[in-house]
Short mmCIF file of C-alpha atoms and ligand atoms in Angstrom, two decimals:
data_model
loop_
_atom_site.label_atom_id
_atom_site.label_comp_id
_atom_site.label_asym_id
_atom_site.label_seq_id
_atom_site.Cartn_x
_atom_site.Cartn_y
_atom_site.Cartn_z
CA MET J 1 -189.61 -47.68 -32.78
CA SER J 2 -187.47 -46.14 -29.65
CA ALA J 3 -188.18 -44.60 -26.30
CA VAL J 4 -184.50 -43.69 -27.48
CA ASP J 5 -185.62 -42.05 -31.05
CA ALA J 6 -187.84 -39.55 -28.72
CA LYS J 7 -186.29 -35.12 -27.47
CA ILE J 8 -187.83 -32.49 -26.86
CA VAL J 9 -187.32 -29.59 -28.94
CA ARG J 10 -187.84 -25.65 -27.30
CA THR J 11 -189.22 -23.74 -30.66
CA MET J 12 -191.49 -21.00 -31.28
CA CYS J 13 -194.71 -20.77 -32.36
CA PRO J 14 -194.54 -20.41 -36.38
CA MET J 15 -197.32 -18.00 -36.75
CA ASN J 16 -197.03 -14.70 -37.42
CA CYS J 17 -198.27 -13.00 -34.41
CA HIS J 18 -196.65 -9.92 -33.01
CA PRO J 19 -194.86 -8.02 -31.05
CA THR J 20 -193.73 -11.40 -29.90
CA PHE J 21 -194.28 -14.62 -30.76
CA CYS J 22 -195.13 -17.96 -27.64
CA GLY J 23 -192.42 -20.45 -27.40
CA MET J 24 -193.33 -24.16 -27.99
CA GLN J 25 -192.22 -27.10 -26.20
CA VAL J 26 -191.98 -30.01 -29.19
CA GLU J 27 -191.64 -33.69 -28.95
CA VAL J 28 -190.68 -35.38 -31.93
CA GLU J 29 -190.58 -39.58 -32.23
CA SER J 30 -188.52 -41.00 -35.28
CA GLY J 31 -189.16 -38.10 -36.39
CA ARG J 32 -192.76 -37.05 -36.04
CA LEU J 33 -194.24 -35.13 -33.82
CA LYS J 34 -196.36 -36.17 -31.17
CA THR J 35 -196.92 -33.32 -29.44
CA LEU J 36 -197.15 -29.84 -28.72
CA SER J 37 -197.81 -27.40 -25.35
CA GLY J 38 -196.31 -24.37 -24.82
CA ASP J 39 -193.10 -23.12 -23.13
CA LYS J 40 -192.91 -22.84 -19.27
CA ASP J 41 -190.14 -21.45 -19.02
CA ASN J 42 -190.16 -19.07 -22.29
CA PRO J 43 -189.69 -15.39 -20.16
CA ASP J 44 -192.76 -13.50 -21.85
CA SER J 45 -195.57 -16.47 -22.95
CA ALA J 46 -195.38 -18.07 -19.96
CA GLY J 47 -196.89 -21.03 -21.23
CA PHE J 48 -199.71 -19.29 -23.30
CA LEU J 49 -199.97 -20.94 -26.98
CA CYS J 50 -203.65 -19.56 -28.32
CA VAL J 51 -205.81 -22.15 -30.97
CA ARG J 52 -204.08 -20.81 -33.71
CA GLY J 53 -200.37 -22.67 -31.47
CA ARG J 54 -202.51 -25.72 -30.71
CA ALA J 55 -203.45 -25.84 -33.77
CA THR J 56 -200.45 -26.27 -35.16
CA SER J 57 -200.02 -29.41 -34.26
CA GLU J 58 -202.45 -30.12 -37.92
CA ILE J 59 -199.89 -28.48 -40.65
CA PHE J 60 -197.63 -31.63 -39.59
CA GLY J 61 -198.66 -34.71 -41.97
CA ASN J 62 -201.99 -33.29 -43.70
CA PRO J 63 -202.40 -34.31 -46.73
CA LYS J 64 -204.20 -30.70 -48.23
CA ARG J 65 -200.47 -29.30 -47.98
CA LEU J 66 -199.02 -28.19 -50.71
CA LEU J 67 -195.65 -29.74 -51.00
CA TYR J 68 -193.81 -30.35 -54.53
CA PRO J 69 -194.93 -27.82 -57.60
CA GLN J 70 -197.67 -27.34 -59.81
CA ILE J 71 -197.79 -26.01 -63.48
CA ARG J 72 -200.73 -24.76 -64.81
CA ASP J 73 -200.65 -24.96 -68.43
CA ASP J 74 -203.57 -23.10 -68.81
CA ARG J 75 -204.88 -20.08 -67.11
CA ARG J 76 -208.33 -20.19 -68.19
CA THR J 77 -209.04 -23.39 -66.46
CA ASP J 78 -207.45 -25.32 -62.94
CA ILE J 79 -205.88 -28.09 -64.17
CA TRP J 80 -202.92 -28.48 -62.04
CA ARG J 81 -199.47 -31.01 -63.05
CA ARG J 82 -197.36 -32.10 -60.70
CA VAL J 83 -194.59 -31.13 -62.20
CA SER J 84 -190.16 -31.83 -60.77
CA TRP J 85 -188.34 -28.81 -58.96
CA ASP J 86 -185.87 -29.08 -62.30
CA GLU J 87 -188.95 -28.61 -64.34
CA ALA J 88 -190.44 -25.72 -62.21
CA LEU J 89 -187.40 -23.37 -62.03
CA ASP J 90 -186.18 -24.64 -66.06
CA PHE J 91 -190.19 -23.08 -66.47
CA MET J 92 -189.76 -20.02 -64.32
CA ALA J 93 -185.72 -18.56 -65.71
CA LYS J 94 -187.05 -19.10 -68.99
CA ARG J 95 -190.74 -16.80 -68.52
CA MET J 96 -188.03 -14.61 -66.48
CA ARG J 97 -185.45 -14.33 -69.48
CA SER J 98 -187.54 -13.82 -71.46
CA ALA J 99 -189.42 -11.38 -69.75
CA GLY J 100 -186.80 -9.73 -68.52
CA PRO J 101 -185.76 -8.25 -65.62
CA GLU J 102 -186.82 -4.77 -66.26
CA ALA J 103 -190.21 -6.95 -66.25
CA VAL J 104 -189.84 -8.88 -63.59
CA GLY J 105 -190.89 -8.41 -59.74
CA LEU J 106 -191.02 -10.67 -57.18
CA TRP J 107 -192.95 -10.61 -54.19
CA ALA J 108 -192.86 -12.62 -51.01
CA GLY J 109 -196.06 -14.42 -50.19
CA HIS J 110 -197.28 -12.70 -46.87
CA GLY J 111 -196.46 -16.62 -44.96
CA GLY J 112 -193.27 -17.21 -45.87
CA PHE J 113 -192.53 -13.55 -44.99
CA THR J 114 -194.03 -13.69 -41.66
CA VAL J 115 -193.62 -17.50 -40.67
CA GLY J 116 -190.62 -18.57 -43.62
CA SER J 117 -188.66 -16.47 -41.36
CA ALA J 118 -186.23 -13.61 -42.67
CA VAL J 119 -183.82 -15.77 -44.71
CA THR J 120 -186.19 -16.62 -46.85
CA VAL J 121 -187.23 -12.89 -47.89
CA GLN J 122 -182.97 -11.83 -47.38
CA LEU J 123 -182.72 -14.78 -49.94
CA MET J 124 -185.20 -13.56 -52.46
CA GLN J 125 -183.87 -9.75 -52.22
CA ARG J 126 -180.31 -11.03 -53.02
CA PHE J 127 -181.76 -12.33 -55.78
CA ALA J 128 -183.34 -9.68 -57.22
CA HIS J 129 -179.87 -7.47 -57.04
CA MET J 130 -177.68 -9.57 -58.78
CA TYR J 131 -180.88 -10.39 -61.56
CA GLY J 132 -181.82 -6.52 -61.08
CA CYS J 133 -185.60 -7.01 -60.80
CA GLN J 134 -187.44 -5.62 -58.37
CA ASN J 135 -188.48 -6.86 -55.40
CA TRP J 136 -191.51 -5.50 -53.43
CA HIS J 137 -192.07 -5.79 -49.30
CA PRO J 138 -194.57 -7.69 -49.06
CA ALA J 139 -196.15 -5.21 -45.45
CA MET J 140 -197.24 -2.60 -48.04
CA VAL J 141 -200.63 -3.69 -47.61
CA CYS J 142 -201.38 -3.71 -45.22
CA TRP J 143 -199.11 -2.59 -41.65
CA GLY J 144 -196.14 -1.75 -43.64
CA LEU J 145 -198.70 1.61 -44.66
CA GLY J 146 -200.03 2.67 -41.01
CA GLY J 147 -196.27 1.94 -40.11
CA PHE J 148 -195.55 4.47 -42.62
CA GLY J 149 -198.17 7.00 -41.33
CA VAL J 150 -196.44 6.33 -37.67
CA GLY J 151 -193.08 6.31 -39.40
CA LEU J 152 -193.99 10.22 -41.03
CA THR J 153 -195.31 10.37 -37.19
CA GLY J 154 -191.64 9.56 -35.74
CA ALA J 155 -192.89 7.44 -33.60
CA LEU J 156 -192.28 4.41 -34.35
CA LYS J 157 -190.75 2.60 -30.88
CA VAL J 158 -194.51 1.24 -28.49
CA ASN J 159 -193.91 0.91 -25.25
CA THR J 160 -194.34 -2.61 -24.37
CA LYS J 161 -197.42 -4.84 -23.09
CA GLU J 162 -195.84 -5.16 -20.29
CA ASP J 163 -195.78 -1.52 -19.72
CA MET J 164 -199.06 -2.05 -20.43
CA ALA J 165 -200.15 -3.94 -17.21
CA GLU J 166 -198.28 -2.76 -14.97
CA ASN J 167 -199.12 1.51 -15.92
CA SER J 168 -201.34 2.66 -17.54
CA ASN J 169 -204.52 4.29 -16.75
CA MET J 170 -205.88 4.33 -20.15
CA ILE J 171 -205.55 1.74 -22.72
CA VAL J 172 -207.59 2.84 -26.08
CA LEU J 173 -207.83 -0.64 -28.18
CA TRP J 174 -208.00 2.17 -31.65
CA GLY J 175 -208.70 -0.92 -34.21
CA ALA J 176 -206.62 -3.34 -32.40
CA ASN J 177 -208.03 -7.14 -32.13
CA ILE J 178 -206.42 -9.28 -30.01
CA SER J 179 -207.38 -11.76 -31.79
CA SER J 180 -204.51 -11.02 -33.75
CA GLN J 181 -201.89 -10.28 -30.85
CA PRO J 182 -204.10 -12.73 -28.60
CA ASN J 183 -199.97 -12.59 -26.41
CA THR J 184 -201.21 -8.89 -25.90
CA ALA J 185 -204.75 -9.46 -23.93
CA ARG J 186 -203.43 -10.98 -21.19
CA HIS J 187 -201.64 -8.11 -20.40
CA ILE J 188 -204.46 -5.77 -20.72
CA VAL J 189 -206.51 -8.02 -18.58
CA ALA J 190 -204.18 -7.26 -16.29
CA ALA J 191 -204.45 -3.76 -16.43
CA ARG J 192 -207.67 -3.60 -16.07
CA ARG J 193 -207.76 -5.65 -13.57
CA ARG J 194 -205.47 -2.36 -11.60
CA GLY J 195 -208.55 -0.27 -12.73
CA ALA J 196 -207.04 0.71 -16.39
CA LYS J 197 -209.81 1.82 -18.22
CA VAL J 198 -209.96 -0.05 -21.30
CA ILE J 199 -212.26 1.98 -24.26
CA THR J 200 -212.69 0.31 -28.96
CA ILE J 201 -212.32 2.55 -31.20
CA ASP J 202 -213.50 0.18 -34.21
CA VAL J 203 -216.33 -0.53 -37.00
CA ARG J 204 -217.33 -3.51 -35.27
CA ARG J 205 -217.87 -5.44 -31.90
CA THR J 206 -214.84 -7.03 -31.58
CA GLU J 207 -213.42 -9.54 -28.56
CA ALA J 208 -211.60 -6.59 -27.39
CA ALA J 209 -215.26 -5.10 -27.00
CA ALA J 210 -215.47 -7.55 -24.31
CA GLN J 211 -212.93 -5.78 -22.56
CA SER J 212 -213.29 -2.85 -22.47
CA ASP J 213 -215.59 -0.81 -20.36
CA GLU J 214 -216.90 1.65 -23.40
CA VAL J 215 -216.68 0.90 -27.23
CA PHE J 216 -217.19 3.44 -29.97
CA LEU J 217 -218.58 2.12 -33.29
CA ILE J 218 -217.43 3.79 -36.20
CA ARG J 219 -218.01 4.30 -40.06
CA PRO J 220 -214.96 2.42 -41.76
CA GLY J 221 -212.51 4.87 -42.98
CA SER J 222 -213.67 7.26 -40.36
CA ASP J 223 -210.75 6.96 -37.42
CA ALA J 224 -208.26 9.67 -39.45
CA ALA J 225 -211.60 12.30 -39.00
CA PHE J 226 -212.03 11.30 -35.80
CA ALA J 227 -208.94 11.73 -34.68
CA LEU J 228 -208.94 15.17 -35.88
CA ALA J 229 -211.39 16.04 -34.51
CA VAL J 230 -210.42 14.59 -30.61
CA MET J 231 -206.68 16.78 -31.67
CA HIS J 232 -209.65 19.85 -31.94
CA VAL J 233 -211.52 19.58 -28.92
CA ILE J 234 -207.68 19.33 -26.72
CA VAL J 235 -206.22 22.07 -28.27
CA THR J 236 -209.69 24.01 -28.40
CA GLU J 237 -210.32 23.93 -24.65
CA LYS J 238 -206.35 23.80 -24.59
CA LEU J 239 -206.39 20.47 -22.81
CA HIS J 240 -202.87 20.13 -24.20
CA ASP J 241 -199.37 19.85 -22.78
CA SER J 242 -197.87 22.98 -23.69
CA GLU J 243 -194.29 22.23 -21.71
CA PHE J 244 -193.78 18.61 -23.62
CA ILE J 245 -194.72 20.23 -26.79
CA GLU J 246 -192.67 23.26 -26.51
CA ALA J 247 -189.80 20.18 -25.80
CA HIS J 248 -190.08 17.40 -28.06
CA THR J 249 -192.22 18.46 -31.04
CA VAL J 250 -192.50 20.64 -34.49
CA GLY J 251 -195.67 21.75 -36.18
CA PHE J 252 -197.36 22.23 -33.26
CA ALA J 253 -199.17 26.04 -34.52
CA GLU J 254 -199.52 24.54 -38.03
CA LEU J 255 -201.36 21.63 -36.72
CA SER J 256 -203.48 24.21 -34.39
CA SER J 257 -204.28 26.13 -37.39
CA HIS J 258 -205.04 23.12 -39.47
CA VAL J 259 -207.36 20.97 -37.05
CA LEU J 260 -209.52 24.05 -36.72
CA PRO J 261 -212.53 23.31 -39.67
CA PHE J 262 -212.34 19.03 -37.94
CA THR J 263 -215.03 19.82 -35.17
CA PRO J 264 -217.08 16.74 -33.07
CA ALA J 265 -220.07 17.78 -35.38
CA TRP J 266 -218.26 17.84 -38.46
CA ALA J 267 -216.98 14.24 -36.99
CA ALA J 268 -220.27 12.98 -35.64
CA ALA J 269 -221.24 13.00 -39.26
CA GLU J 270 -217.79 11.06 -40.86
CA THR J 271 -217.84 9.18 -38.11
CA GLY J 272 -221.97 8.44 -37.33
CA LEU J 273 -220.79 9.37 -33.90
CA GLU J 274 -222.09 11.82 -31.66
CA GLU J 275 -220.52 15.06 -30.92
CA GLY J 276 -220.94 14.34 -27.42
CA GLN J 277 -219.67 11.07 -27.26
CA ILE J 278 -216.48 12.45 -28.96
CA ALA J 279 -215.85 15.40 -26.99
CA SER J 280 -216.09 13.43 -23.86
CA PHE J 281 -213.47 10.51 -25.51
CA ALA J 282 -210.82 13.25 -26.16
CA ARG J 283 -211.23 14.81 -22.72
CA ALA J 284 -210.68 11.43 -21.12
CA TYR J 285 -207.67 10.54 -22.84
CA ALA J 286 -206.40 14.11 -22.95
CA SER J 287 -207.14 14.31 -19.35
CA THR J 288 -205.46 10.37 -17.79
CA ARG J 289 -202.34 9.30 -17.61
CA PRO J 290 -200.38 8.07 -18.64
CA ALA J 291 -202.79 7.01 -21.33
CA MET J 292 -201.67 4.60 -23.94
CA ILE J 293 -202.45 3.53 -27.11
CA LEU J 294 -202.98 0.13 -29.70
CA LEU J 295 -202.97 1.80 -32.40
CA GLY J 296 -205.06 -2.12 -34.69
CA GLY J 297 -201.89 -2.73 -37.24
CA SER J 298 -203.58 -3.94 -40.26
CA SER J 299 -206.65 -2.98 -41.26
CA MET J 300 -207.28 0.12 -40.69
CA HIS J 301 -204.80 0.75 -43.16
CA LYS J 302 -206.48 -0.99 -46.35
CA SER J 303 -208.13 1.87 -47.33
CA ALA J 304 -207.65 3.98 -50.00
CA ASN J 305 -204.88 7.22 -47.81
CA GLY J 306 -205.80 4.97 -44.47
CA TRP J 307 -202.33 5.56 -43.49
CA HIS J 308 -203.07 9.41 -42.31
CA ALA J 309 -205.53 7.30 -39.59
CA ALA J 310 -202.31 6.02 -38.14
CA ARG J 311 -200.26 9.97 -38.94
CA ALA J 312 -202.94 11.89 -37.07
CA ILE J 313 -204.12 8.72 -34.11
CA SER J 314 -199.92 9.25 -33.32
CA CYS J 315 -200.01 12.81 -33.08
CA LEU J 316 -202.46 12.57 -29.93
CA PRO J 317 -199.62 10.68 -27.80
CA ALA J 318 -197.18 13.64 -28.13
CA LEU J 319 -199.75 16.05 -27.70
CA THR J 320 -201.38 15.31 -24.45
CA GLY J 321 -197.18 14.39 -22.80
CA ASN J 322 -197.85 11.08 -22.74
CA PHE J 323 -194.93 9.64 -25.40
CA GLY J 324 -191.60 8.63 -23.56
CA VAL J 325 -193.94 8.15 -20.06
CA ALA J 326 -194.34 4.25 -18.90
CA GLY J 327 -198.11 3.15 -19.62
CA GLY J 328 -197.89 6.09 -21.98
CA GLY J 329 -197.48 6.36 -26.00
CA LEU J 330 -198.43 3.58 -28.40
CA GLY J 331 -198.81 0.56 -27.15
CA PRO J 332 -197.55 -3.11 -29.20
CA ARG J 333 -198.78 -2.81 -32.40
CA HIS J 334 -198.18 -5.25 -34.67
CA GLY J 335 -195.23 -5.18 -35.88
CA ALA J 336 -193.69 -2.81 -34.59
CA HIS J 337 -190.28 -3.23 -31.77
CA SER J 338 -190.58 -2.48 -28.31
CA ALA J 339 -187.91 0.24 -27.25
CA ALA J 340 -189.14 3.32 -25.44
CA MET J 341 -186.18 3.03 -23.69
CA CYS J 342 -182.87 3.79 -25.49
CA TRP J 343 -179.90 1.97 -24.43
CA CYS J 344 -178.54 4.64 -22.58
CA GLY J 345 -181.45 4.21 -20.34
CA ARG J 346 -183.23 7.58 -21.72
CA PRO J 347 -186.90 7.53 -23.03
CA LEU J 348 -186.94 7.63 -26.64
CA ILE J 349 -189.36 10.83 -27.37
CA PRO J 350 -191.17 10.81 -30.17
CA THR J 351 -192.98 13.72 -31.77
CA VAL J 352 -194.96 15.79 -34.01
CA LEU J 353 -194.91 15.74 -37.54
CA TRP J 354 -198.79 17.20 -39.34
CA ARG J 355 -198.22 18.07 -43.29
CA SER J 356 -195.39 18.53 -45.19
CA GLY J 357 -192.59 20.85 -44.30
CA VAL J 358 -193.42 20.13 -40.67
CA ILE J 359 -190.21 17.92 -39.80
CA ALA J 360 -189.88 15.66 -36.47
CA ARG J 361 -186.95 16.14 -34.61
S1 SF4 Q 1 -200.40 -16.56 -29.98
FE1 SF4 Q 1 -201.69 -17.67 -30.96
S2 SF4 Q 1 -200.19 -17.62 -32.87
FE2 SF4 Q 1 -199.87 -15.66 -31.41
S3 SF4 Q 1 -197.22 -16.61 -31.43
FE3 SF4 Q 1 -198.77 -16.91 -29.19
S4 SF4 Q 1 -200.02 -18.89 -29.97
FE4 SF4 Q 1 -199.01 -18.17 -31.75
#
């Protein structure tokens, strides 16, 4: 091995963090990983690598990695035999032919989908189209459903974490655990140092709670109930932004009647919070500008109808005129695209949609 073989490769962390991956510098010698560190020149991560990113070096040469195809002939056992790629492909082709394309579905593993690059998924999709079988989107088990919920309200675009650090006066971490997106954490800390209030709403105390001024622990699956009661307070106490609602949303009258039965007393029974806690959160959120809600990427949406929580929560920035403003809207959600501004420089204004028949414009 000579020093000539050694080279520094600039790359990205292969984990599945969003909204951005962290930059890495990898020293490779004779085709083997020698050292790994954060890329200080990366404009976003600026040398940061969390514990997961740093542990990437354990992947290479790890004897526990699955590198070859294996077949289990009897599903009642845990006995696997190593086979050649040809045998594995013949095995799959035979099974698929005997089932027929209408009875075959492809489902990319989450790792292949997120870490394995878009190319893996695109090739699978092409194959499914050519063969005529189903192709299932791996996101549908968790954050896809949350995305579906916020998409229905017209709020898929999010404000950036840099915008949060510089401009938000309130940050609501709603089911957002910063260990799933550690690269957002320093921006939350920066905002807090500047004086922004950080509030966590979650079903358990996470790392985010340690960075928060106030923590609301609610029963699992009661996020939509909390959001409905918050809307009830905002609407009945007339804390909403009428001008914004008039200019940028539709469905306000329907929404107002819909939330009337969902009082803080009703939500207290659902969430396990006290009635006064719900009302005081609603008043604080409605009266603080700009306020940003960082919606959790996955867990909240993993219950039956859990995506309704995303719909309810993403109505809040529209009710309070927090959409389309620096430091407001929805924060950098796991898997969301950051694009608060249109190419022409105008803010993209999402709108309220609640219940079928009310369409965003
Ligand atoms: S936050 Fe950690 S796991 Fe995520 S991209 Fe950065 S180093 Fe990788």
